[in-house]
Amino acid sequence: MSTSNTHDSDGLGRRSFIKGVTAGAVGLGLSGVVVPSLRADEGDTATVQKVKTRTFGRTGREISCNGVGGGGLNPQNVNLLQAAWDHGINFIDVAYNYGRGQAEIGTGAFLEKFPHRDKLFISTKASGFQPPAGTTKQVYEAFKARVQEQLARMKTDYVDLLMWPHAAQDTAFLNNKAMQD
């Protein structure tokens, strides 16, 4: 086993990089500047700072650089989505696998009362989808039914980005005309 500090093309070794990142993270954490817009000292009035946005590809949509990950989201803490919106975060990432649908249900509870769905960018994943045996059309129909269940839980009729991680194994499925619906 080699103990050398291997270098990439920039001359920064893996150990040096890890040490630098670790030191930086500890320093930021100790100084309390990790999330300054959410921190207020006792007696101070907190000011809401908006996060930066970027244009998403050629869509023209402005998406917040920070997003809300649905891993801890559930129907009991949907106030997190309102707080995120108040700070300029309009990107929400959910999936069925986040709490076995609880993140999607929480997102739906928020969207029921939120009048600006068109200003949010919602991403979801069809993680865990197991394609049934059968024709490409049968797989597509099962996939479509899965996504419709997710949309129903989120109380929306569309998502802005749909990912199918760990499952797309058949190029014929991706090339199928039905996939364009």
PDB file of N, CA and C in Angstrom, residues 29-102:
ATOM      1  N   GLY A  29     -17.835  26.544  10.607  1.00  0.00           N
ATOM      2  CA  GLY A  29     -18.783  26.122  11.641  1.00  0.00           C
ATOM      3  C   GLY A  29     -18.547  26.828  12.963  1.00  0.00           C
ATOM      4  N   LEU A  30     -17.270  26.972  13.344  1.00  0.00           N
ATOM      5  CA  LEU A  30     -16.949  27.632  14.602  1.00  0.00           C
ATOM      6  C   LEU A  30     -17.231  29.118  14.557  1.00  0.00           C
ATOM      7  N   SER A  31     -17.088  29.724  13.383  1.00  0.00           N
ATOM      8  CA  SER A  31     -17.304  31.159  13.311  1.00  0.00           C
ATOM      9  C   SER A  31     -18.778  31.521  13.163  1.00  0.00           C
ATOM     10  N   GLY A  32     -19.619  30.522  12.897  1.00  0.00           N
ATOM     11  CA  GLY A  32     -21.052  30.791  12.801  1.00  0.00           C
ATOM     12  C   GLY A  32     -21.470  31.442  11.510  1.00  0.00           C
ATOM     13  N   VAL A  33     -20.646  31.341  10.457  1.00  0.00           N
ATOM     14  CA  VAL A  33     -21.007  31.996   9.212  1.00  0.00           C
ATOM     15  C   VAL A  33     -21.516  31.019   8.166  1.00  0.00           C
ATOM     16  N   VAL A  34     -21.772  29.794   8.531  1.00  0.00           N
ATOM     17  CA  VAL A  34     -22.252  28.824   7.559  1.00  0.00           C
ATOM     18  C   VAL A  34     -23.569  29.286   6.954  1.00  0.00           C
ATOM     19  N   VAL A  35     -24.496  29.716   7.777  1.00  0.00           N
ATOM     20  CA  VAL A  35     -25.775  30.215   7.287  1.00  0.00           C
ATOM     21  C   VAL A  35     -26.083  31.530   8.012  1.00  0.00           C
ATOM     22  N   PRO A  36     -25.375  32.591   7.627  1.00  0.00           N
ATOM     23  CA  PRO A  36     -25.560  33.837   8.363  1.00  0.00           C
ATOM     24  C   PRO A  36     -26.965  34.401   8.255  1.00  0.00           C
ATOM     25  N   SER A  37     -27.676  34.124   7.179  1.00  0.00           N
ATOM     26  CA  SER A  37     -29.005  34.708   7.024  1.00  0.00           C
ATOM     27  C   SER A  37     -30.019  34.089   7.977  1.00  0.00           C
ATOM     28  N   LEU A  38     -29.702  32.936   8.545  1.00  0.00           N
ATOM     29  CA  LEU A  38     -30.631  32.287   9.456  1.00  0.00           C
ATOM     30  C   LEU A  38     -30.214  32.472  10.905  1.00  0.00           C
ATOM     31  N   ARG A  39     -29.113  33.168  11.146  1.00  0.00           N
ATOM     32  CA  ARG A  39     -28.564  33.292  12.482  1.00  0.00           C
ATOM     33  C   ARG A  39     -28.761  34.726  12.979  1.00  0.00           C
ATOM     34  N   ALA A  40     -29.253  34.855  14.179  1.00  0.00           N
ATOM     35  CA  ALA A  40     -29.345  36.170  14.798  1.00  0.00           C
ATOM     36  C   ALA A  40     -28.950  36.022  16.258  1.00  0.00           C
ATOM     37  N   ASP A  41     -28.141  36.964  16.737  1.00  0.00           N
ATOM     38  CA  ASP A  41     -27.771  36.932  18.147  1.00  0.00           C
ATOM     39  C   ASP A  41     -28.946  37.412  18.970  1.00  0.00           C
ATOM     40  N   GLU A  42     -28.948  37.047  20.243  1.00  0.00           N
ATOM     41  CA  GLU A  42     -30.037  37.441  21.125  1.00  0.00           C
ATOM     42  C   GLU A  42     -30.213  38.956  21.087  1.00  0.00           C
ATOM     43  N   GLY A  43     -31.423  39.377  20.885  1.00  0.00           N
ATOM     44  CA  GLY A  43     -31.730  40.799  20.837  1.00  0.00           C
ATOM     45  C   GLY A  43     -31.615  41.406  19.448  1.00  0.00           C
ATOM     46  N   ASP A  44     -30.939  40.721  18.534  1.00  0.00           N
ATOM     47  CA  ASP A  44     -30.804  41.228  17.173  1.00  0.00           C
ATOM     48  C   ASP A  44     -32.058  40.890  16.376  1.00  0.00           C
ATOM     49  N   THR A  45     -32.348  41.723  15.421  1.00  0.00           N
ATOM     50  CA  THR A  45     -33.429  41.429  14.493  1.00  0.00           C
ATOM     51  C   THR A  45     -32.832  40.695  13.301  1.00  0.00           C
ATOM     52  N   ALA A  46     -33.337  39.511  13.026  1.00  0.00           N
ATOM     53  CA  ALA A  46     -32.822  38.737  11.894  1.00  0.00           C
ATOM     54  C   ALA A  46     -33.290  39.374  10.597  1.00  0.00           C
ATOM     55  N   THR A  47     -32.393  39.461   9.652  1.00  0.00           N
ATOM     56  CA  THR A  47     -32.767  39.954   8.341  1.00  0.00           C
ATOM     57  C   THR A  47     -32.782  38.775   7.379  1.00  0.00           C
ATOM     58  N   VAL A  48     -33.735  38.784   6.503  1.00  0.00           N
ATOM     59  CA  VAL A  48     -33.847  37.705   5.534  1.00  0.00           C
ATOM     60  C   VAL A  48     -32.970  38.061   4.341  1.00  0.00           C
ATOM     61  N   GLN A  49     -32.014  37.192   4.056  1.00  0.00           N
ATOM     62  CA  GLN A  49     -31.163  37.374   2.897  1.00  0.00           C
ATOM     63  C   GLN A  49     -31.576  36.361   1.844  1.00  0.00           C
ATOM     64  N   LYS A  50     -31.697  36.805   0.630  1.00  0.00           N
ATOM     65  CA  LYS A  50     -32.099  35.925  -0.463  1.00  0.00           C
ATOM     66  C   LYS A  50     -30.878  35.195  -1.010  1.00  0.00           C
ATOM     67  N   VAL A  51     -31.075  33.950  -1.385  1.00  0.00           N
ATOM     68  CA  VAL A  51     -29.989  33.175  -1.981  1.00  0.00           C
ATOM     69  C   VAL A  51     -29.827  33.565  -3.444  1.00  0.00           C
ATOM     70  N   LYS A  52     -28.677  33.242  -3.994  1.00  0.00           N
ATOM     71  CA  LYS A  52     -28.405  33.536  -5.402  1.00  0.00           C
ATOM     72  C   LYS A  52     -29.202  32.593  -6.291  1.00  0.00           C
ATOM     73  N   THR A  53     -29.445  33.061  -7.511  1.00  0.00           N
ATOM     74  CA  THR A  53     -30.131  32.230  -8.501  1.00  0.00           C
ATOM     75  C   THR A  53     -29.268  32.131  -9.751  1.00  0.00           C
ATOM     76  N   ARG A  54     -29.589  31.151 -10.556  1.00  0.00           N
ATOM     77  CA  ARG A  54     -28.939  30.957 -11.845  1.00  0.00           C
ATOM     78  C   ARG A  54     -30.025  30.581 -12.856  1.00  0.00           C
ATOM     79  N   THR A  55     -29.776  30.886 -14.103  1.00  0.00           N
ATOM     80  CA  THR A  55     -30.689  30.481 -15.162  1.00  0.00           C
ATOM     81  C   THR A  55     -30.454  28.995 -15.435  1.00  0.00           C
ATOM     82  N   PHE A  56     -31.534  28.220 -15.443  1.00  0.00           N
ATOM     83  CA  PHE A  56     -31.448  26.780 -15.644  1.00  0.00           C
ATOM     84  C   PHE A  56     -31.385  26.473 -17.135  1.00  0.00           C
ATOM     85  N   GLY A  57     -30.180  26.163 -17.606  1.00  0.00           N
ATOM     86  CA  GLY A  57     -29.990  25.813 -19.007  1.00  0.00           C
ATOM     87  C   GLY A  57     -30.542  26.865 -19.937  1.00  0.00           C
ATOM     88  N   ARG A  58     -31.232  26.397 -20.967  1.00  0.00           N
ATOM     89  CA  ARG A  58     -31.835  27.308 -21.938  1.00  0.00           C
ATOM     90  C   ARG A  58     -33.313  27.539 -21.651  1.00  0.00           C
ATOM     91  N   THR A  59     -33.755  27.148 -20.459  1.00  0.00           N
ATOM     92  CA  THR A  59     -35.179  27.281 -20.131  1.00  0.00           C
ATOM     93  C   THR A  59     -35.583  28.708 -19.823  1.00  0.00           C
ATOM     94  N   GLY A  60     -34.618  29.524 -19.412  1.00  0.00           N
ATOM     95  CA  GLY A  60     -34.942  30.878 -18.987  1.00  0.00           C
ATOM     96  C   GLY A  60     -35.411  30.940 -17.542  1.00  0.00           C
ATOM     97  N   ARG A  61     -35.601  29.799 -16.898  1.00  0.00           N
ATOM     98  CA  ARG A  61     -36.068  29.759 -15.512  1.00  0.00           C
ATOM     99  C   ARG A  61     -34.948  30.121 -14.553  1.00  0.00           C
ATOM    100  N   GLU A  62     -35.253  30.986 -13.603  1.00  0.00           N
ATOM    101  CA  GLU A  62     -34.291  31.336 -12.562  1.00  0.00           C
ATOM    102  C   GLU A  62     -34.502  30.376 -11.387  1.00  0.00           C
ATOM    103  N   ILE A  63     -33.458  29.627 -11.074  1.00  0.00           N
ATOM    104  CA  ILE A  63     -33.517  28.610 -10.023  1.00  0.00           C
ATOM    105  C   ILE A  63     -32.530  28.996  -8.933  1.00  0.00           C
ATOM    106  N   SER A  64     -32.942  28.849  -7.689  1.00  0.00           N
ATOM    107  CA  SER A  64     -32.043  29.156  -6.581  1.00  0.00           C
ATOM    108  C   SER A  64     -30.862  28.197  -6.580  1.00  0.00           C
ATOM    109  N   CYS A  65     -29.693  28.727  -6.244  1.00  0.00           N
ATOM    110  CA  CYS A  65     -28.479  27.901  -6.193  1.00  0.00           C
ATOM    111  C   CYS A  65     -28.559  26.896  -5.044  1.00  0.00           C
ATOM    112  N   ASN A  66     -29.298  27.204  -4.029  1.00  0.00           N
ATOM    113  CA  ASN A  66     -29.534  26.288  -2.920  1.00  0.00           C
ATOM    114  C   ASN A  66     -30.936  25.723  -3.085  1.00  0.00           C
ATOM    115  N   GLY A  67     -31.106  24.496  -2.668  1.00  0.00           N
ATOM    116  CA  GLY A  67     -32.423  23.877  -2.758  1.00  0.00           C
ATOM    117  C   GLY A  67     -32.787  23.206  -1.453  1.00  0.00           C
ATOM    118  N   VAL A  68     -34.034  22.826  -1.350  1.00  0.00           N
ATOM    119  CA  VAL A  68     -34.507  22.075  -0.200  1.00  0.00           C
ATOM    120  C   VAL A  68     -34.512  20.608  -0.585  1.00  0.00           C
ATOM    121  N   GLY A  69     -33.734  19.814   0.126  1.00  0.00           N
ATOM    122  CA  GLY A  69     -33.736  18.370  -0.080  1.00  0.00           C
ATOM    123  C   GLY A  69     -34.836  17.763   0.753  1.00  0.00           C
ATOM    124  N   GLY A  70     -35.598  16.889   0.149  1.00  0.00           N
ATOM    125  CA  GLY A  70     -36.767  16.333   0.822  1.00  0.00           C
ATOM    126  C   GLY A  70     -36.491  15.198   1.781  1.00  0.00           C
ATOM    127  N   GLY A  71     -35.218  14.851   2.006  1.00  0.00           N
ATOM    128  CA  GLY A  71     -34.904  13.713   2.863  1.00  0.00           C
ATOM    129  C   GLY A  71     -35.534  13.775   4.248  1.00  0.00           C
ATOM    130  N   GLY A  72     -35.630  14.942   4.824  1.00  0.00           N
ATOM    131  CA  GLY A  72     -36.222  15.078   6.152  1.00  0.00           C
ATOM    132  C   GLY A  72     -37.599  15.712   6.143  1.00  0.00           C
ATOM    133  N   LEU A  73     -38.134  15.951   4.967  1.00  0.00           N
ATOM    134  CA  LEU A  73     -39.416  16.622   4.838  1.00  0.00           C
ATOM    135  C   LEU A  73     -40.567  15.652   5.068  1.00  0.00           C
ATOM    136  N   ASN A  74     -41.575  16.110   5.789  1.00  0.00           N
ATOM    137  CA  ASN A  74     -42.772  15.300   6.019  1.00  0.00           C
ATOM    138  C   ASN A  74     -43.949  16.246   6.258  1.00  0.00           C
ATOM    139  N   PRO A  75     -45.163  15.724   6.363  1.00  0.00           N
ATOM    140  CA  PRO A  75     -46.332  16.604   6.518  1.00  0.00           C
ATOM    141  C   PRO A  75     -46.309  17.465   7.787  1.00  0.00           C
ATOM    142  N   GLN A  76     -45.547  17.071   8.792  1.00  0.00           N
ATOM    143  CA  GLN A  76     -45.511  17.829  10.041  1.00  0.00           C
ATOM    144  C   GLN A  76     -44.546  19.011  10.009  1.00  0.00           C
ATOM    145  N   ASN A  77     -43.624  19.060   9.058  1.00  0.00           N
ATOM    146  CA  ASN A  77     -42.664  20.165   9.053  1.00  0.00           C
ATOM    147  C   ASN A  77     -42.630  20.928   7.725  1.00  0.00           C
ATOM    148  N   VAL A  78     -43.770  21.069   7.111  1.00  0.00           N
ATOM    149  CA  VAL A  78     -43.825  21.777   5.831  1.00  0.00           C
ATOM    150  C   VAL A  78     -43.508  23.262   5.984  1.00  0.00           C
ATOM    151  N   ASN A  79     -43.472  23.759   7.223  1.00  0.00           N
ATOM    152  CA  ASN A  79     -43.067  25.149   7.435  1.00  0.00           C
ATOM    153  C   ASN A  79     -41.645  25.388   6.924  1.00  0.00           C
ATOM    154  N   LEU A  80     -40.854  24.317   6.782  1.00  0.00           N
ATOM    155  CA  LEU A  80     -39.514  24.452   6.218  1.00  0.00           C
ATOM    156  C   LEU A  80     -39.583  24.966   4.782  1.00  0.00           C
ATOM    157  N   LEU A  81     -40.579  24.524   4.028  1.00  0.00           N
ATOM    158  CA  LEU A  81     -40.713  24.977   2.641  1.00  0.00           C
ATOM    159  C   LEU A  81     -41.075  26.458   2.585  1.00  0.00           C
ATOM    160  N   GLN A  82     -41.917  26.910   3.499  1.00  0.00           N
ATOM    161  CA  GLN A  82     -42.256  28.334   3.537  1.00  0.00           C
ATOM    162  C   GLN A  82     -41.038  29.156   3.928  1.00  0.00           C
ATOM    163  N   ALA A  83     -40.274  28.684   4.909  1.00  0.00           N
ATOM    164  CA  ALA A  83     -39.063  29.396   5.325  1.00  0.00           C
ATOM    165  C   ALA A  83     -38.057  29.452   4.174  1.00  0.00           C
ATOM    166  N   ALA A  84     -37.932  28.362   3.441  1.00  0.00           N
ATOM    167  CA  ALA A  84     -37.028  28.344   2.293  1.00  0.00           C
ATOM    168  C   ALA A  84     -37.478  29.372   1.259  1.00  0.00           C
ATOM    169  N   TRP A  85     -38.783  29.383   0.954  1.00  0.00           N
ATOM    170  CA  TRP A  85     -39.323  30.349  -0.010  1.00  0.00           C
ATOM    171  C   TRP A  85     -39.039  31.777   0.458  1.00  0.00           C
ATOM    172  N   ASP A  86     -39.235  32.030   1.740  1.00  0.00           N
ATOM    173  CA  ASP A  86     -38.996  33.363   2.294  1.00  0.00           C
ATOM    174  C   ASP A  86     -37.540  33.802   2.123  1.00  0.00           C
ATOM    175  N   HIS A  87     -36.629  32.841   2.009  1.00  0.00           N
ATOM    176  CA  HIS A  87     -35.206  33.135   1.807  1.00  0.00           C
ATOM    177  C   HIS A  87     -34.804  33.063   0.327  1.00  0.00           C
ATOM    178  N   GLY A  88     -35.774  32.951  -0.554  1.00  0.00           N
ATOM    179  CA  GLY A  88     -35.490  32.966  -1.980  1.00  0.00           C
ATOM    180  C   GLY A  88     -35.215  31.602  -2.584  1.00  0.00           C
ATOM    181  N   ILE A  89     -35.412  30.544  -1.832  1.00  0.00           N
ATOM    182  CA  ILE A  89     -35.170  29.201  -2.347  1.00  0.00           C
ATOM    183  C   ILE A  89     -36.436  28.723  -3.045  1.00  0.00           C
ATOM    184  N   ASN A  90     -36.300  28.442  -4.334  1.00  0.00           N
ATOM    185  CA  ASN A  90     -37.464  27.981  -5.099  1.00  0.00           C
ATOM    186  C   ASN A  90     -37.255  26.583  -5.682  1.00  0.00           C
ATOM    187  N   PHE A  91     -36.173  25.926  -5.300  1.00  0.00           N
ATOM    188  CA  PHE A  91     -35.854  24.589  -5.800  1.00  0.00           C
ATOM    189  C   PHE A  91     -36.116  23.559  -4.702  1.00  0.00           C
ATOM    190  N   ILE A  92     -37.032  22.632  -4.977  1.00  0.00           N
ATOM    191  CA  ILE A  92     -37.382  21.570  -4.030  1.00  0.00           C
ATOM    192  C   ILE A  92     -37.084  20.231  -4.694  1.00  0.00           C
ATOM    193  N   ASP A  93     -36.357  19.390  -3.994  1.00  0.00           N
ATOM    194  CA  ASP A  93     -36.014  18.069  -4.516  1.00  0.00           C
ATOM    195  C   ASP A  93     -36.646  17.010  -3.625  1.00  0.00           C
ATOM    196  N   VAL A  94     -37.545  16.221  -4.178  1.00  0.00           N
ATOM    197  CA  VAL A  94     -38.210  15.157  -3.418  1.00  0.00           C
ATOM    198  C   VAL A  94     -38.122  13.849  -4.192  1.00  0.00           C
ATOM    199  N   ALA A  95     -38.535  12.793  -3.535  1.00  0.00           N
ATOM    200  CA  ALA A  95     -38.600  11.471  -4.161  1.00  0.00           C
ATOM    201  C   ALA A  95     -39.429  10.579  -3.251  1.00  0.00           C
ATOM    202  N   TYR A  96     -40.015   9.544  -3.812  1.00  0.00           N
ATOM    203  CA  TYR A  96     -40.783   8.598  -3.007  1.00  0.00           C
ATOM    204  C   TYR A  96     -39.899   7.992  -1.923  1.00  0.00           C
ATOM    205  N   ASN A  97     -38.649   7.711  -2.244  1.00  0.00           N
ATOM    206  CA  ASN A  97     -37.758   7.066  -1.282  1.00  0.00           C
ATOM    207  C   ASN A  97     -37.412   7.949  -0.092  1.00  0.00           C
ATOM    208  N   TYR A  98     -37.756   9.213  -0.132  1.00  0.00           N
ATOM    209  CA  TYR A  98     -37.543  10.091   1.015  1.00  0.00           C
ATOM    210  C   TYR A  98     -38.726   9.907   1.962  1.00  0.00           C
ATOM    211  N   GLY A  99     -38.580   8.989   2.878  1.00  0.00           N
ATOM    212  CA  GLY A  99     -39.629   8.746   3.867  1.00  0.00           C
ATOM    213  C   GLY A  99     -40.800   7.953   3.324  1.00  0.00           C
ATOM    214  N   ARG A 100     -40.571   7.135   2.306  1.00  0.00           N
ATOM    215  CA  ARG A 100     -41.627   6.309   1.700  1.00  0.00           C
ATOM    216  C   ARG A 100     -42.847   7.152   1.326  1.00  0.00           C
ATOM    217  N   GLY A 101     -42.583   8.254   0.640  1.00  0.00           N
ATOM    218  CA  GLY A 101     -43.655   9.122   0.163  1.00  0.00           C
ATOM    219  C   GLY A 101     -43.968  10.295   1.076  1.00  0.00           C
ATOM    220  N   GLN A 102     -43.389  10.317   2.277  1.00  0.00           N
ATOM    221  CA  GLN A 102     -43.708  11.394   3.224  1.00  0.00           C
ATOM    222  C   GLN A 102     -43.238  12.768   2.731  1.00  0.00           C
TER     223      GLN A 102
END
